PDB file of N, CA and C in Angstrom:
ATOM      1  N   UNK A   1     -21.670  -2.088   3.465  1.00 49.00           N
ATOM      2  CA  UNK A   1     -22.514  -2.384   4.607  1.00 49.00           C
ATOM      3  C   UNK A   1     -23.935  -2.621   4.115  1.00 49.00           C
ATOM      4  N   UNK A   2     -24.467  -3.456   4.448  1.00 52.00           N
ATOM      5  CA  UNK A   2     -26.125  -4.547   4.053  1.00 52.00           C
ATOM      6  C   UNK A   2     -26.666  -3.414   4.985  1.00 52.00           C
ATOM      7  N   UNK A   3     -27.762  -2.824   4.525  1.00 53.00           N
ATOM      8  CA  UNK A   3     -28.747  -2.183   5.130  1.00 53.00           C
ATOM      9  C   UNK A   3     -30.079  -2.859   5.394  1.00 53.00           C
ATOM     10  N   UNK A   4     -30.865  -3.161   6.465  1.00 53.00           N
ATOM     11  CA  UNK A   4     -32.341  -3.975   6.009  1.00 53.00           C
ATOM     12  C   UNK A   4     -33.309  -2.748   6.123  1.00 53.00           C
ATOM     13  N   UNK A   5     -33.610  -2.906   5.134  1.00 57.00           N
ATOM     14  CA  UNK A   5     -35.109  -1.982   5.071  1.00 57.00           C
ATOM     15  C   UNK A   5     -36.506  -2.661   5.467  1.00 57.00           C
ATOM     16  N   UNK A   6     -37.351  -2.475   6.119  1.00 58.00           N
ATOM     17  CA  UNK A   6     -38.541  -2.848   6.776  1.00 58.00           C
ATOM     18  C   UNK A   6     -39.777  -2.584   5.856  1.00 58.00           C
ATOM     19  N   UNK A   7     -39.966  -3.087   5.660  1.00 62.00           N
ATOM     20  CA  UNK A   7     -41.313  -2.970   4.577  1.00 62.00           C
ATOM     21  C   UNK A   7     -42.198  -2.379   5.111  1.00 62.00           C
ATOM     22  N   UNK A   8     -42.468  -0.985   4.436  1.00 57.00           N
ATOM     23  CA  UNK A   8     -43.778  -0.186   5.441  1.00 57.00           C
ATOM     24  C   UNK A   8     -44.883  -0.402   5.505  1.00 57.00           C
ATOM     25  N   UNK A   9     -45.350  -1.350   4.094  1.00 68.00           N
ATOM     26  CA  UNK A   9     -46.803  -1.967   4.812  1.00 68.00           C
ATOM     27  C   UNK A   9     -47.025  -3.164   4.976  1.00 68.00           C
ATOM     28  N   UNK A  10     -46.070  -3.503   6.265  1.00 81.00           N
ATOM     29  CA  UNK A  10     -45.803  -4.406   7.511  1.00 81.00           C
ATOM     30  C   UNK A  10     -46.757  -4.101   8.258  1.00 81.00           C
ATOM     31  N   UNK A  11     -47.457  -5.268   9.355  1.00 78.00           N
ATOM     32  CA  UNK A  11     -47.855  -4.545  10.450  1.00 78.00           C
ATOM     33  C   UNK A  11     -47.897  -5.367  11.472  1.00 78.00           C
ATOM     34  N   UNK A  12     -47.633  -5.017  12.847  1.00 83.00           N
ATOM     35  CA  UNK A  12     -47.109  -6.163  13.811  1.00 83.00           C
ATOM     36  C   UNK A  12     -48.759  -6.555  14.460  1.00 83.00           C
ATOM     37  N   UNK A  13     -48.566  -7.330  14.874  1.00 83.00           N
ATOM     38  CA  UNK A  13     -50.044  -8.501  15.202  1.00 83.00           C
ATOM     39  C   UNK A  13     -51.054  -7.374  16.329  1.00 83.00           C
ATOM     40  N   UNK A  14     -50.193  -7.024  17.202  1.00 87.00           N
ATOM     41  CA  UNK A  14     -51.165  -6.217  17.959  1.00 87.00           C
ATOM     42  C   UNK A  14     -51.634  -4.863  17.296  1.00 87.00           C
ATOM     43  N   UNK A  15     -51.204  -4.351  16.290  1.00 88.00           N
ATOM     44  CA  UNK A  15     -51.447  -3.370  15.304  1.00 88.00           C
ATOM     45  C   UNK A  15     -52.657  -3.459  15.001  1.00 88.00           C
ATOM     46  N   UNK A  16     -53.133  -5.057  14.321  1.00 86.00           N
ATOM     47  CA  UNK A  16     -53.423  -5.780  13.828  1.00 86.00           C
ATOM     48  C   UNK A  16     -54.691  -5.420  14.508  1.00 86.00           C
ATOM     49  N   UNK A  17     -54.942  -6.124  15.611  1.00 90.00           N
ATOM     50  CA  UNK A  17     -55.679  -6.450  16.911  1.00 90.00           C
ATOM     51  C   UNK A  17     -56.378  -4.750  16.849  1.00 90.00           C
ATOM     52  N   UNK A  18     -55.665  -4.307  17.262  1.00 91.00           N
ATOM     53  CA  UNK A  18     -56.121  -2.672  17.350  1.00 91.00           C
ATOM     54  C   UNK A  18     -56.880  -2.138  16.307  1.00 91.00           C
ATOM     55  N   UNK A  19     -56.831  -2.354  15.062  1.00 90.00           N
ATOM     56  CA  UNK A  19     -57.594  -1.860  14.035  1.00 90.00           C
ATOM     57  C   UNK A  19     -59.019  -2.774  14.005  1.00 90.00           C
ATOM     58  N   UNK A  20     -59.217  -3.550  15.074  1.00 90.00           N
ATOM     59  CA  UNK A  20     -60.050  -4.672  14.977  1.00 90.00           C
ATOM     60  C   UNK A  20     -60.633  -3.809  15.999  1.00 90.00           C
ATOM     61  N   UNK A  21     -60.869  -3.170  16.724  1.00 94.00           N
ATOM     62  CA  UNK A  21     -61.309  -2.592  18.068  1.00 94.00           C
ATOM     63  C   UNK A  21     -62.875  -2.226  17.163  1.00 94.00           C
ATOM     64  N   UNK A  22     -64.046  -2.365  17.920  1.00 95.00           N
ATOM     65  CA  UNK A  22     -65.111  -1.794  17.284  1.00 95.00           C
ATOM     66  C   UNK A  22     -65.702  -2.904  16.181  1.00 95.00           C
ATOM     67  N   UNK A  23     -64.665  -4.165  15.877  1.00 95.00           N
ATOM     68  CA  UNK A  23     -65.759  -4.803  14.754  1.00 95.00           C
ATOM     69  C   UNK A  23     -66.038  -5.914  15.268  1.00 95.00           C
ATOM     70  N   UNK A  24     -66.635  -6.786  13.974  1.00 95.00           N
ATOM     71  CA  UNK A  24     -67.190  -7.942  14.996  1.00 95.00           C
ATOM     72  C   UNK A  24     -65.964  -9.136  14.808  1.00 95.00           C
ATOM     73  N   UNK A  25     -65.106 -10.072  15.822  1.00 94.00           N
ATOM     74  CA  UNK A  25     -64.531 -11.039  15.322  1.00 94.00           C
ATOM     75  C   UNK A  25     -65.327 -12.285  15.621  1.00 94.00           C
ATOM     76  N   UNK A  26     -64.307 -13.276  14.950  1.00 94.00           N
ATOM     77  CA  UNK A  26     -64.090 -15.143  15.214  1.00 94.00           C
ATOM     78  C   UNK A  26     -62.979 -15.616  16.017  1.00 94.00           C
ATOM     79  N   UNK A  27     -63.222 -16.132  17.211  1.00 95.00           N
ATOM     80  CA  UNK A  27     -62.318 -15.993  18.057  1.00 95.00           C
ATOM     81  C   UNK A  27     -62.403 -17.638  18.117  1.00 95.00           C
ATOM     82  N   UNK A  28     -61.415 -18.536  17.668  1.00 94.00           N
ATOM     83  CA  UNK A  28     -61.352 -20.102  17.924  1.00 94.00           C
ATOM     84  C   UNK A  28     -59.787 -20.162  19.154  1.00 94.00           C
ATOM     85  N   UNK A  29     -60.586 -20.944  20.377  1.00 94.00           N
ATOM     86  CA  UNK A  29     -60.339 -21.138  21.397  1.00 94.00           C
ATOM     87  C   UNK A  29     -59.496 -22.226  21.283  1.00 94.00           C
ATOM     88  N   UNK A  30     -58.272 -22.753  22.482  1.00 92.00           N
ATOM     89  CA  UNK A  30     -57.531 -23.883  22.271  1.00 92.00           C
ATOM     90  C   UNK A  30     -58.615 -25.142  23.180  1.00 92.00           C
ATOM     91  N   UNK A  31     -59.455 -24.647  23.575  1.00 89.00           N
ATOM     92  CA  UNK A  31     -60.818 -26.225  23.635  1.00 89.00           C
ATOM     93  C   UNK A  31     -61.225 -25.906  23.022  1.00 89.00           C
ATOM     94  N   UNK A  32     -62.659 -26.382  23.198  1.00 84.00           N
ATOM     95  CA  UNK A  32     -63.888 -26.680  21.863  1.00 84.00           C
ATOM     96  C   UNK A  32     -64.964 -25.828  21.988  1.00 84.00           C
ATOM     97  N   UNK A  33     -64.032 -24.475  21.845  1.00 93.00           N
ATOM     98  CA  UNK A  33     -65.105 -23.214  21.589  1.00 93.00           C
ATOM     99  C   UNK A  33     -64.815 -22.650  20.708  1.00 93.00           C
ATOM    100  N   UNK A  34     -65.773 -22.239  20.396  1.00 95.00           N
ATOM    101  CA  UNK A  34     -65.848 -20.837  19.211  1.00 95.00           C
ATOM    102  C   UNK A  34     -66.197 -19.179  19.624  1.00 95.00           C
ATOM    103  N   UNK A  35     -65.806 -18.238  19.578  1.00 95.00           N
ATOM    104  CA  UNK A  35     -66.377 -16.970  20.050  1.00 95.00           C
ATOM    105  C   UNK A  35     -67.267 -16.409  18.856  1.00 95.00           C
ATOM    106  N   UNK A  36     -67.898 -15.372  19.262  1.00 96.00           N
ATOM    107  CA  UNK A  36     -68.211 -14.262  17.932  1.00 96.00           C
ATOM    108  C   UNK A  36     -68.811 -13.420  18.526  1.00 96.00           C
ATOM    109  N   UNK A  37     -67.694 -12.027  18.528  1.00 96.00           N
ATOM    110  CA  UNK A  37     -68.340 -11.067  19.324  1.00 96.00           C
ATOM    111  C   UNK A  37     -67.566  -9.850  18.704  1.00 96.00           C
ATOM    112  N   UNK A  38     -68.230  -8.671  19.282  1.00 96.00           N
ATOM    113  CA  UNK A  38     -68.332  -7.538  18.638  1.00 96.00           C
ATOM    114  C   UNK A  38     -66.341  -6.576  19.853  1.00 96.00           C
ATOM    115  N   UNK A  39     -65.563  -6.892  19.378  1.00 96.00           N
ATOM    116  CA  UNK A  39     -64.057  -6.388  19.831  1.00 96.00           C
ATOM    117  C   UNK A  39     -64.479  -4.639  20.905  1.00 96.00           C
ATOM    118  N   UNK A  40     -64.237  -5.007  21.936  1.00 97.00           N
ATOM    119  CA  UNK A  40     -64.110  -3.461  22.768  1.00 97.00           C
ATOM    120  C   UNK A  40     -62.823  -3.216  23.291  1.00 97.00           C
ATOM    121  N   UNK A  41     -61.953  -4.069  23.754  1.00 96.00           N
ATOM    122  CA  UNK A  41     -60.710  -3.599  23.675  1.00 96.00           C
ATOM    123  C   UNK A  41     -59.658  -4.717  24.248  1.00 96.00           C
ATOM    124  N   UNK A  42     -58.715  -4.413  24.219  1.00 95.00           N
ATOM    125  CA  UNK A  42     -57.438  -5.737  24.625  1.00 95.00           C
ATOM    126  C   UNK A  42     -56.255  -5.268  25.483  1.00 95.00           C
ATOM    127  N   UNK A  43     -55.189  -5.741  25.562  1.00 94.00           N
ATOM    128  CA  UNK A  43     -54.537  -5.861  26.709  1.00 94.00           C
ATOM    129  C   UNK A  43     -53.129  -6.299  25.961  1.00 94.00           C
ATOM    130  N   UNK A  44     -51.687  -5.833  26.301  1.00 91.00           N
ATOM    131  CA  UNK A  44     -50.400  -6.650  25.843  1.00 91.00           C
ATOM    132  C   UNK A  44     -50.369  -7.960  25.544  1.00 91.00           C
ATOM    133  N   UNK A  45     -51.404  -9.036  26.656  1.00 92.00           N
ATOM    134  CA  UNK A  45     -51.552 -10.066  26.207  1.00 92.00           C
ATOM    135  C   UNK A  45     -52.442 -10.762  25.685  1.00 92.00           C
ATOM    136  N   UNK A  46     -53.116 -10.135  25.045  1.00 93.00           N
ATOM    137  CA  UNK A  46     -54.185 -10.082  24.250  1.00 93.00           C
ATOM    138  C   UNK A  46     -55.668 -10.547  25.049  1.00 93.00           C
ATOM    139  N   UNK A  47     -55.609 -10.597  26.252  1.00 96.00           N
ATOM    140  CA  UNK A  47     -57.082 -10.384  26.964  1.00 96.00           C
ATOM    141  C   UNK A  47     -57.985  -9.701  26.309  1.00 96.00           C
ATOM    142  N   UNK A  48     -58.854 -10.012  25.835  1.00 96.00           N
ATOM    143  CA  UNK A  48     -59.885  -9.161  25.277  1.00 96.00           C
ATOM    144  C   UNK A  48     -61.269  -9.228  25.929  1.00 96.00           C
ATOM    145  N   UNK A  49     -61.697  -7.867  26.080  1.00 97.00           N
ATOM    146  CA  UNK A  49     -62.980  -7.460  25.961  1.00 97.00           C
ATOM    147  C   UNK A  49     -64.049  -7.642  25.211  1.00 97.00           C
ATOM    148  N   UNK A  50     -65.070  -8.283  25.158  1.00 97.00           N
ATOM    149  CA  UNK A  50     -66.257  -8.503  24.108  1.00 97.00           C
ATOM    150  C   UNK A  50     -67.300  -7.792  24.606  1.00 97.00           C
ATOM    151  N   UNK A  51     -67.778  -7.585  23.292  1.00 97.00           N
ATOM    152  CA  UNK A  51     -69.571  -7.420  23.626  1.00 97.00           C
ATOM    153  C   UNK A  51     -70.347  -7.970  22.797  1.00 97.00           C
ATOM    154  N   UNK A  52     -71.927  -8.203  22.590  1.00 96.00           N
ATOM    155  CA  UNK A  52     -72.816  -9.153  22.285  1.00 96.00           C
ATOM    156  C   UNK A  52     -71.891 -10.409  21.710  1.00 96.00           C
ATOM    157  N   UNK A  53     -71.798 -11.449  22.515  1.00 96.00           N
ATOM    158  CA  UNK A  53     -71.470 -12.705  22.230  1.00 96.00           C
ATOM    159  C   UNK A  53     -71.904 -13.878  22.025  1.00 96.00           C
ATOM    160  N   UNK A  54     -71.414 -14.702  20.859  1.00 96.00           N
ATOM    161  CA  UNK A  54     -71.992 -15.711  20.622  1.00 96.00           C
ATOM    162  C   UNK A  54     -70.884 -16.678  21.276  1.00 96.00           C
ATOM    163  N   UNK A  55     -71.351 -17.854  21.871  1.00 96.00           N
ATOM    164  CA  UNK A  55     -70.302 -18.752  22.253  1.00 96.00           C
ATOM    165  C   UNK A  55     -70.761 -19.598  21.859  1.00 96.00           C
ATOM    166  N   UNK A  56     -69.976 -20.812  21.239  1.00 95.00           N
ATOM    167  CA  UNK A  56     -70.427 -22.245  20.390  1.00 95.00           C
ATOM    168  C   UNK A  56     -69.596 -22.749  21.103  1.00 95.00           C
ATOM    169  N   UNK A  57     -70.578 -24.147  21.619  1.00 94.00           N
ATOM    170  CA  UNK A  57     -69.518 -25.290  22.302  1.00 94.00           C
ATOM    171  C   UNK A  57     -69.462 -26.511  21.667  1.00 94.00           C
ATOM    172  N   UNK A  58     -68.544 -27.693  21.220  1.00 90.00           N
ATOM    173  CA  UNK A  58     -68.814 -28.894  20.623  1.00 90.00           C
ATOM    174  C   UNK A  58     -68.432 -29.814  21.543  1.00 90.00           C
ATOM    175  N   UNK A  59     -69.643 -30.421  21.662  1.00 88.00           N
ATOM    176  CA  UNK A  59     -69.519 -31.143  22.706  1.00 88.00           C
ATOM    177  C   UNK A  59     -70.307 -32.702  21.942  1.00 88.00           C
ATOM    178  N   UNK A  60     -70.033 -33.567  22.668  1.00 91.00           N
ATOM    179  CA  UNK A  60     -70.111 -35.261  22.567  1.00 91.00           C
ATOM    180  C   UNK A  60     -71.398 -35.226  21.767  1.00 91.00           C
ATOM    181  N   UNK A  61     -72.534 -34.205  22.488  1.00 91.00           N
ATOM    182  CA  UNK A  61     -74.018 -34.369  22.293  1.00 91.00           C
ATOM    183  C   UNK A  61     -74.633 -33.277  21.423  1.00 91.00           C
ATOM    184  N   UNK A  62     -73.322 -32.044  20.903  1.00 90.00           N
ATOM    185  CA  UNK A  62     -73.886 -31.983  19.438  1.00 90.00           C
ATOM    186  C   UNK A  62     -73.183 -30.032  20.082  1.00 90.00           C
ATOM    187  N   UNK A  63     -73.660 -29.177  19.384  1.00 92.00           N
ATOM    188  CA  UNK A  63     -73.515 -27.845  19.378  1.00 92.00           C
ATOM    189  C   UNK A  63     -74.347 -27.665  20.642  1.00 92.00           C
ATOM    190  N   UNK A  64     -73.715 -26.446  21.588  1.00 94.00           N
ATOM    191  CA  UNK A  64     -74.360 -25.842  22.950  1.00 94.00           C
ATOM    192  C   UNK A  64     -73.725 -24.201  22.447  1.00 94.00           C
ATOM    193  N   UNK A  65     -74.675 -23.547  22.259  1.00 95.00           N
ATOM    194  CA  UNK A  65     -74.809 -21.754  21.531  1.00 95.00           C
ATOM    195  C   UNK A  65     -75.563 -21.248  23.126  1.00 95.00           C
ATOM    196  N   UNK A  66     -74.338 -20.396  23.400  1.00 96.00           N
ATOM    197  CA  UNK A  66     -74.581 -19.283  24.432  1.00 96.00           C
ATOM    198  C   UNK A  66     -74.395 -17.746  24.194  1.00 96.00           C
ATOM    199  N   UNK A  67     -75.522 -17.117  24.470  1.00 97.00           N
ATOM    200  CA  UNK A  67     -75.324 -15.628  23.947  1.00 97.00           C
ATOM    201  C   UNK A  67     -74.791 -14.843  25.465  1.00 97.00           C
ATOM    202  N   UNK A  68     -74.124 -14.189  25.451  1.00 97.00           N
ATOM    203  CA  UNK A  68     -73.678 -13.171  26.426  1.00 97.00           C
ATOM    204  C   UNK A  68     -73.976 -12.146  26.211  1.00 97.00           C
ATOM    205  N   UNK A  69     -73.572 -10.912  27.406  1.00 97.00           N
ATOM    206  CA  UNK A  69     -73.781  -9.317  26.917  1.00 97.00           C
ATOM    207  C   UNK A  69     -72.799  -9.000  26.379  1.00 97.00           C
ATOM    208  N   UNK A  70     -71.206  -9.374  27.714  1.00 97.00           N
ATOM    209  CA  UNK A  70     -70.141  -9.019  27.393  1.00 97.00           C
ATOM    210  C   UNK A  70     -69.359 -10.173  28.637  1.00 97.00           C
ATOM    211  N   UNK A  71     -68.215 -10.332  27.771  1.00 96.00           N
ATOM    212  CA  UNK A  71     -67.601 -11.381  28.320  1.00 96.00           C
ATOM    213  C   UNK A  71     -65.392 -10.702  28.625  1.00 96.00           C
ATOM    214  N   UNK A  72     -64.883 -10.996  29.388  1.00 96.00           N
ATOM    215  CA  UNK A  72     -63.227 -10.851  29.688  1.00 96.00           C
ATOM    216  C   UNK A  72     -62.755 -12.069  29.204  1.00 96.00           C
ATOM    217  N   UNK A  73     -61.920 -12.280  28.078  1.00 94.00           N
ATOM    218  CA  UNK A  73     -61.734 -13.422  27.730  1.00 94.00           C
ATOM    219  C   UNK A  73     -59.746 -13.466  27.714  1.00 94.00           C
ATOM    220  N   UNK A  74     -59.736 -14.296  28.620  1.00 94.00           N
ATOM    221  CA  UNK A  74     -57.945 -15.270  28.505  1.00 94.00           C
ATOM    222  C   UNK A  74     -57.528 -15.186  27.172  1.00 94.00           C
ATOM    223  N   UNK A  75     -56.192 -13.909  26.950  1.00 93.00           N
ATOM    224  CA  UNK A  75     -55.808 -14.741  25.846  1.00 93.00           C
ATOM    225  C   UNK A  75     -54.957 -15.727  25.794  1.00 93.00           C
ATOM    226  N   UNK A  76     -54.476 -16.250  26.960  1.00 94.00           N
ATOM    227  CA  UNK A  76     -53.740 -17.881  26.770  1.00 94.00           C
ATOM    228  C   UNK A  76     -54.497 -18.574  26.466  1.00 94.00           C
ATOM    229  N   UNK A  77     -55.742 -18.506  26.005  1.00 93.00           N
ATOM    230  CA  UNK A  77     -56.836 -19.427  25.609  1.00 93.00           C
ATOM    231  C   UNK A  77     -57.146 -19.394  24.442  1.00 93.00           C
ATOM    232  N   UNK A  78     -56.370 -17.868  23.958  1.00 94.00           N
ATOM    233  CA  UNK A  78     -57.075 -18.290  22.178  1.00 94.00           C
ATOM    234  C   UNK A  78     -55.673 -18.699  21.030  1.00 94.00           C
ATOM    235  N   UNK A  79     -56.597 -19.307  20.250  1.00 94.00           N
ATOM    236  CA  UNK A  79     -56.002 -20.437  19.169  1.00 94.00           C
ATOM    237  C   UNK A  79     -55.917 -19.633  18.290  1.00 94.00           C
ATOM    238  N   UNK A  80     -56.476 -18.467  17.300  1.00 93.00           N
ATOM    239  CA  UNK A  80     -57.154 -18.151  16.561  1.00 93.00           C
ATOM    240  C   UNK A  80     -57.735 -16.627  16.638  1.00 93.00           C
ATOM    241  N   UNK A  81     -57.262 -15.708  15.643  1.00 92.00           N
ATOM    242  CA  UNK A  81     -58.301 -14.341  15.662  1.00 92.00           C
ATOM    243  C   UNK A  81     -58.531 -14.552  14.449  1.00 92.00           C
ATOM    244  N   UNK A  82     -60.100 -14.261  14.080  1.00 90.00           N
ATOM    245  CA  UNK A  82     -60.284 -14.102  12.295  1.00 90.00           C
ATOM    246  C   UNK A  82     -61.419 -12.592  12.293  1.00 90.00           C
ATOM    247  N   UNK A  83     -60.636 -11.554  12.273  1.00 89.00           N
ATOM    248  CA  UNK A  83     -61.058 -10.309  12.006  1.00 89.00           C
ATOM    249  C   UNK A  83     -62.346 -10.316  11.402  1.00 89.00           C
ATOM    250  N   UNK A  84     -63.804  -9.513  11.412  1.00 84.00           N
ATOM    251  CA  UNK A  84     -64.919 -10.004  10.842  1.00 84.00           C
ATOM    252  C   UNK A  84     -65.584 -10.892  10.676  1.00 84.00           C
ATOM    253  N   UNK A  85     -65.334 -12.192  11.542  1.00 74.00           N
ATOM    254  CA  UNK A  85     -66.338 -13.414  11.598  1.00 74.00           C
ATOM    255  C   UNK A  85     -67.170 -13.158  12.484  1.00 74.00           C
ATOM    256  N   UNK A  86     -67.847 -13.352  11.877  1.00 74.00           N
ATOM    257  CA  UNK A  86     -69.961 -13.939  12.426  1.00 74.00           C
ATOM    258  C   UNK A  86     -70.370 -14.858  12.261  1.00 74.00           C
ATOM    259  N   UNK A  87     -71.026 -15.191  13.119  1.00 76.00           N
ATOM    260  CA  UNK A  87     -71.670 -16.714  13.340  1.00 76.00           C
ATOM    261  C   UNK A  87     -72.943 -17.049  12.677  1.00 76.00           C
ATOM    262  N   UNK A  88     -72.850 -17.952  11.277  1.00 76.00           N
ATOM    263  CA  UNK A  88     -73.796 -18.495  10.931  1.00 76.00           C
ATOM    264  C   UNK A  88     -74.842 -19.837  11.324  1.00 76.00           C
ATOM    265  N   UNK A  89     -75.390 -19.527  11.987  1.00 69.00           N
ATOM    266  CA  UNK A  89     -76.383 -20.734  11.993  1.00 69.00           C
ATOM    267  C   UNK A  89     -76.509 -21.971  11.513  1.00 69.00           C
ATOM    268  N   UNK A  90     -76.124 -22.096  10.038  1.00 61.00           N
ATOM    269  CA  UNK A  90     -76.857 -22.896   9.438  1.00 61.00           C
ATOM    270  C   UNK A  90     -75.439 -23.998   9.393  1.00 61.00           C
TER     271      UNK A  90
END
């Protein structure tokens, strides 16, 4: 009898998500946004909570940068988590 053994340092995506609670992510949106905000908490479907936010928009007429306090963000909307991204300027 084939036994499968699970590799213990596996870790399933919302695991993932959870150890992210408290830092800052990169959140790329399925339009033409960018997030970057500091993770307060999430939801089964990955709704997340932000605080101090950067929002980048690309639009026809070039970059539109909106700062928030704290934002509820759709996760049927995101494309993308990149754990520790911050938004550079330049």
């Amino acid at each position: 009898m084939n036994s499968v053994t699970a590799n213990p340092s596996s870790i399933l995506p919302l695991e993932l998500v959870d150890k992210c609670i408290g830092s800052r992510m990169h959140i790329i949106m399925k339009n033409d946004k960018e997030l970057y905000g500091t993770l307060i908490g999430f939801d089964d479907f990955v709704n997340m909570l932000m605080d101090d936010v950067i929002e980048v928009e690309y639009t026809v007429d070039g970059k539109r940068i909106t700062k928030l306090e704290q934002i509820l963000l759709n996760g049927n909307n995101i494309a993308m988590l990149v754990p520790g991204g911050d938004y550079d300027a330049s």
